[in-house]
GROMACS .gro file of C-alpha atoms in nm:
model
  227
    1MET     CA    1  -1.133   1.546  -1.796
    2ASP     CA    2  -1.280   1.241  -1.625
    3TYR     CA    3  -1.107   0.906  -1.683
    4GLU     CA    4  -1.428   0.789  -1.850
    5ASP     CA    5  -1.347   1.017  -2.145
    6PHE     CA    6  -1.035   0.821  -2.236
    7ASP     CA    7  -1.046   0.562  -2.511
    8ALA     CA    8  -1.155   0.216  -2.400
    9SER     CA    9  -0.872   0.007  -2.261
   10ASP     CA   10  -0.814  -0.288  -2.035
   11TRP     CA   11  -0.728  -0.052  -1.752
   12LYS     CA   12  -1.047   0.146  -1.794
   13GLU     CA   13  -1.247  -0.177  -1.784
   14LYS     CA   14  -1.072  -0.276  -1.464
   15LEU     CA   15  -1.171   0.053  -1.305
   16GLN     CA   16  -1.532   0.005  -1.407
   17GLU     CA   17  -1.549  -0.354  -1.286
   18ALA     CA   18  -1.360  -0.303  -0.960
   19PRO     CA   19  -1.361   0.061  -0.838
   20ASP     CA   20  -1.123  -0.024  -0.551
   21THR     CA   21  -0.844  -0.071  -0.807
   22LEU     CA   22  -0.870   0.302  -0.871
   23TRP     CA   23  -0.645   0.364  -0.575
   24GLN     CA   24  -0.379   0.129  -0.717
   25VAL     CA   25  -0.336   0.329  -1.040
   26TRP     CA   26  -0.008   0.475  -0.911
   27ARG     CA   27   0.151   0.132  -0.951
   28LEU     CA   28   0.110   0.173  -1.328
   29HIS     CA   29   0.266   0.520  -1.345
   30GLU     CA   30   0.541   0.438  -1.596
   31SER     CA   31   0.328   0.228  -1.832
   32LEU     CA   32   0.039   0.476  -1.830
   33LYS     CA   33   0.277   0.766  -1.890
   34VAL     CA   34   0.406   0.592  -2.203
   35LYS     CA   35   0.052   0.511  -2.316
   36TRP     CA   36  -0.113   0.848  -2.263
   37GLY     CA   37   0.179   1.091  -2.224
   38SER     CA   38   0.235   1.326  -1.932
   39ALA     CA   39  -0.053   1.559  -2.021
   40GLY     CA   40  -0.308   1.282  -2.065
   41LEU     CA   41  -0.200   1.098  -1.752
   42GLY     CA   42  -0.202   1.422  -1.556
   43GLN     CA   43  -0.564   1.483  -1.654
   44LEU     CA   44  -0.657   1.131  -1.550
   45MET     CA   45  -0.480   1.171  -1.215
   46LYS     CA   46  -0.659   1.498  -1.148
   47ALA     CA   47  -0.992   1.326  -1.202
   48VAL     CA   48  -0.897   1.032  -0.979
   49ASN     CA   49  -0.772   1.270  -0.710
   50GLY     CA   50  -1.111   1.438  -0.703
   51LEU     CA   51  -1.271   1.102  -0.629
   52ALA     CA   52  -1.004   1.026  -0.369
   53CYS     CA   53  -1.070   1.351  -0.184
   54LYS     CA   54  -1.442   1.272  -0.171
   55LYS     CA   55  -1.363   0.929  -0.030
   56ALA     CA   56  -1.138   1.086   0.234
   57GLU     CA   57  -1.413   1.329   0.332
   58ALA     CA   58  -1.638   1.026   0.387
   59GLY     CA   59  -1.384   0.889   0.634
   60GLU     CA   60  -1.243   0.615   0.411
   61ILE     CA   61  -0.883   0.726   0.432
   62LEU     CA   62  -0.664   0.413   0.427
   63GLU     CA   63  -0.755   0.308   0.073
   64ILE     CA   64  -0.659   0.639  -0.083
   65LEU     CA   65  -0.354   0.752   0.119
   66PRO     CA   66  -0.089   0.601  -0.114
   67PHE     CA   67  -0.262   0.745  -0.419
   68ARG     CA   68  -0.284   1.087  -0.253
   69ALA     CA   69   0.088   1.076  -0.170
   70TYR     CA   70   0.163   0.978  -0.530
   71TYR     CA   71  -0.060   1.252  -0.669
   72GLU     CA   72   0.095   1.523  -0.453
   73THR     CA   73   0.448   1.413  -0.539
   74TYR     CA   74   0.410   1.369  -0.915
   75TRP     CA   75   0.124   1.598  -1.015
   76ASN     CA   76   0.049   1.866  -0.757
   77GLY     CA   77   0.383   2.011  -0.653
   78ARG     CA   78   0.353   1.867  -0.301
   79THR     CA   79   0.106   2.138  -0.205
   80GLY     CA   80  -0.110   1.887  -0.018
   81TYR     CA   81   0.168   1.729   0.189
   82SER     CA   82   0.069   1.916   0.505
   83ARG     CA   83  -0.288   1.788   0.482
   84LEU     CA   84  -0.162   1.433   0.433
   85CYS     CA   85   0.060   1.472   0.739
   86GLU     CA   86  -0.241   1.583   0.946
   87GLN     CA   87  -0.456   1.293   0.827
   88VAL     CA   88  -0.191   1.031   0.898
   89SER     CA   89  -0.103   1.178   1.238
   90ALA     CA   90  -0.467   1.144   1.342
   91LEU     CA   91  -0.487   0.772   1.260
   92GLN     CA   92  -0.503   0.496   1.522
   93VAL     CA   93  -0.348   0.154   1.473
   94PRO     CA   94  -0.624  -0.099   1.394
   95TYR     CA   95  -0.662  -0.419   1.593
   96PHE     CA   96  -0.437  -0.699   1.467
   97PRO     CA   97  -0.647  -1.017   1.492
   98GLY     CA   98  -0.388  -1.291   1.427
   99LYS     CA   99  -0.584  -1.619   1.440
  100ALA     CA  100  -0.872  -1.453   1.621
  101GLY     CA  101  -1.096  -1.176   1.499
  102SER     CA  102  -1.282  -1.125   1.175
  103ASP     CA  103  -1.175  -1.106   0.813
  104GLU     CA  104  -1.271  -0.739   0.822
  105GLN     CA  105  -1.026  -0.675   1.106
  106ALA     CA  106  -0.751  -0.856   0.917
  107GLU     CA  107  -0.828  -0.653   0.607
  108GLN     CA  108  -0.825  -0.324   0.796
  109PHE     CA  109  -0.489  -0.399   0.956
  110GLY     CA  110  -0.340  -0.509   0.623
  111LYS     CA  111  -0.465  -0.193   0.452
  112TYR     CA  112  -0.318   0.015   0.731
  113MET     CA  113   0.028  -0.142   0.709
  114ALA     CA  114   0.038  -0.122   0.328
  115ALA     CA  115  -0.087   0.238   0.324
  116MET     CA  116   0.172   0.359   0.573
  117ALA     CA  117   0.460   0.191   0.390
  118ASP     CA  118   0.346   0.299   0.042
  119GLY     CA  119   0.269   0.655   0.149
  120TYR     CA  120   0.613   0.694   0.302
  121GLU     CA  121   0.786   0.566  -0.009
  122LEU     CA  122   0.581   0.782  -0.247
  123MET     CA  123   0.662   1.111  -0.074
  124GLU     CA  124   0.981   1.302  -0.150
  125GLU     CA  125   1.272   1.217   0.079
  126GLU     CA  126   1.352   1.581   0.153
  127ALA     CA  127   1.001   1.633   0.294
  128TYR     CA  128   1.122   1.463   0.611
  129ASP     CA  129   0.885   1.621   0.864
  130GLN     CA  130   0.580   1.560   0.647
  131ARG     CA  131   0.655   1.200   0.560
  132GLU     CA  132   0.769   1.104   0.909
  133PRO     CA  133   0.413   1.039   1.039
  134PHE     CA  134   0.385   0.755   0.787
  135ALA     CA  135   0.697   0.597   0.936
  136CYS     CA  136   0.576   0.647   1.294
  137ARG     CA  137   0.236   0.489   1.224
  138LEU     CA  138   0.403   0.197   1.044
  139GLN     CA  139   0.635   0.139   1.340
  140GLU     CA  140   0.340   0.145   1.579
  141GLY     CA  141   0.156  -0.110   1.367
  142ALA     CA  142   0.463  -0.331   1.348
  143VAL     CA  143   0.494  -0.332   1.726
  144VAL     CA  144   0.131  -0.439   1.760
  145CYS     CA  145   0.188  -0.710   1.500
  146LYS     CA  146   0.501  -0.841   1.673
  147ARG     CA  147   0.335  -0.844   2.015
  148GLN     CA  148   0.030  -1.040   1.901
  149TRP     CA  149   0.169  -1.255   1.624
  150LYS     CA  150   0.239  -1.606   1.750
  151GLY     CA  151   0.307  -1.784   1.423
  152GLY     CA  152   0.103  -2.057   1.259
  153LEU     CA  153  -0.149  -1.819   1.108
  154SER     CA  154  -0.480  -1.949   0.981
  155PHE     CA  155  -0.419  -1.764   0.657
  156ARG     CA  156  -0.659  -1.507   0.519
  157PRO     CA  157  -0.580  -1.315   0.198
  158GLU     CA  158  -0.571  -0.982   0.377
  159GLU     CA  159  -0.280  -1.091   0.595
  160ALA     CA  160  -0.050  -1.086   0.293
  161MET     CA  161  -0.081  -0.707   0.292
  162THR     CA  162   0.052  -0.702   0.646
  163ALA     CA  163   0.355  -0.891   0.515
  164TYR     CA  164   0.379  -0.642   0.229
  165GLY     CA  165   0.389  -0.348   0.470
  166LEU     CA  166   0.648  -0.517   0.690
  167PHE     CA  167   0.872  -0.606   0.394
  168LYS     CA  168   0.858  -0.252   0.259
  169GLY     CA  169   0.920  -0.105   0.603
  170VAL     CA  170   1.230  -0.321   0.639
  171ARG     CA  171   1.351  -0.234   0.287
  172LEU     CA  172   1.307   0.139   0.353
  173GLN     CA  173   1.491   0.096   0.685
  174ILE     CA  174   1.192   0.207   0.892
  175LEU     CA  175   1.165  -0.130   1.066
  176GLU     CA  176   1.436  -0.353   1.212
  177HIS     CA  177   1.499  -0.641   0.978
  178GLU     CA  178   1.588  -0.887   1.255
  179LEU     CA  179   1.251  -0.840   1.424
  180TYR     CA  180   1.007  -0.796   1.138
  181GLY     CA  181   1.163  -0.969   0.839
  182PRO     CA  182   1.100  -1.320   0.975
  183ILE     CA  183   0.737  -1.240   1.061
  184ALA     CA  184   0.671  -1.103   0.713
  185LYS     CA  185   0.837  -1.402   0.551
  186ALA     CA  186   0.639  -1.650   0.758
  187ILE     CA  187   0.311  -1.480   0.664
  188LEU     CA  188   0.407  -1.480   0.295
  189LEU     CA  189   0.512  -1.844   0.292
  190THR     CA  190   0.189  -1.943   0.466
  191GLY     CA  191  -0.009  -1.758   0.202
  192LYS     CA  192   0.179  -1.921  -0.084
  193ALA     CA  193   0.133  -2.267   0.063
  194LEU     CA  194  -0.242  -2.249   0.109
  195ASP     CA  195  -0.495  -2.285  -0.170
  196VAL     CA  196  -0.765  -2.024  -0.113
  197ARG     CA  197  -1.072  -2.111  -0.316
  198GLY     CA  198  -1.396  -1.941  -0.404
  199ASP     CA  199  -1.448  -1.569  -0.359
  200GLY     CA  200  -1.116  -1.517  -0.185
  201ARG     CA  201  -0.896  -1.669  -0.454
  202GLU     CA  202  -0.841  -1.362  -0.672
  203LEU     CA  203  -0.784  -1.141  -0.370
  204LYS     CA  204  -0.538  -1.389  -0.223
  205ASP     CA  205  -0.345  -1.413  -0.548
  206LEU     CA  206  -0.315  -1.035  -0.579
  207PHE     CA  207  -0.209  -0.974  -0.219
  208VAL     CA  208   0.037  -1.261  -0.212
  209ARG     CA  209   0.184  -1.147  -0.545
  210LEU     CA  210   0.235  -0.792  -0.418
  211ALA     CA  211   0.393  -0.920  -0.096
  212GLY     CA  212   0.617  -1.154  -0.295
  213GLU     CA  213   0.729  -0.872  -0.523
  214GLU     CA  214   0.815  -0.656  -0.225
  215TYR     CA  215   1.012  -0.944  -0.073
  216GLU     CA  216   1.213  -0.977  -0.394
  217LYS     CA  217   1.288  -0.602  -0.391
  218LEU     CA  218   1.405  -0.633  -0.032
  219LYS     CA  219   1.639  -0.921  -0.113
  220LYS     CA  220   1.779  -0.733  -0.413
  221GLU     CA  221   1.834  -0.401  -0.239
  222ARG     CA  222   1.940  -0.536   0.102
  223PRO     CA  223   2.088  -0.882   0.041
  224TYR     CA  224   2.299  -0.854   0.357
  225TYR     CA  225   1.983  -0.880   0.567
  226GLU     CA  226   1.958  -1.248   0.467
  227ILE     CA  227   1.584  -1.271   0.523
   0.00000   0.00000   0.00000
């Protein structure tokens, strides 16, 4: 059953208006499970996974990796873990632009960092060998970020997703909190302080909110890090 066959809802409208939010549906797992039940949600996820696989075949892998990890863990018995491992292992770290570079480069790097952190968290812990490539790619991205980040960012909305990935990597103990926590916090605070107007406002608000939520999780779960 395609998700279009479900009764009209706010979530369905969001999917129609902004297809990119399709890949964020895993964030609503608990609420959608209550709303539609396991069987109904499973049918929806199967339909979304079909679209995700087509997107991956077209080479657009970063956007759908977290959803694919979620789908394999919750709905497909982890049968696709090996394929995910292969796809992640083949990835290269995008260029981290800092103050230089284009918005597209900043967006690509932010997507990369978020996808690696989310994918790692969404896979089962006991599948160590298959989830480890997510951790390795995240660590490689963090090194690039640390080497090129000089502080005082000219904030773009996409950079908040870099902070999100760093915060989650620290919380999951993939990244060293002394090195990467302060960078993530500085990016987040810069984003909160600036008023992004026009077309970037909604995007900025979403990315900064997600980064802020991840920061709060980090402080709650690892208060001794004192970030």
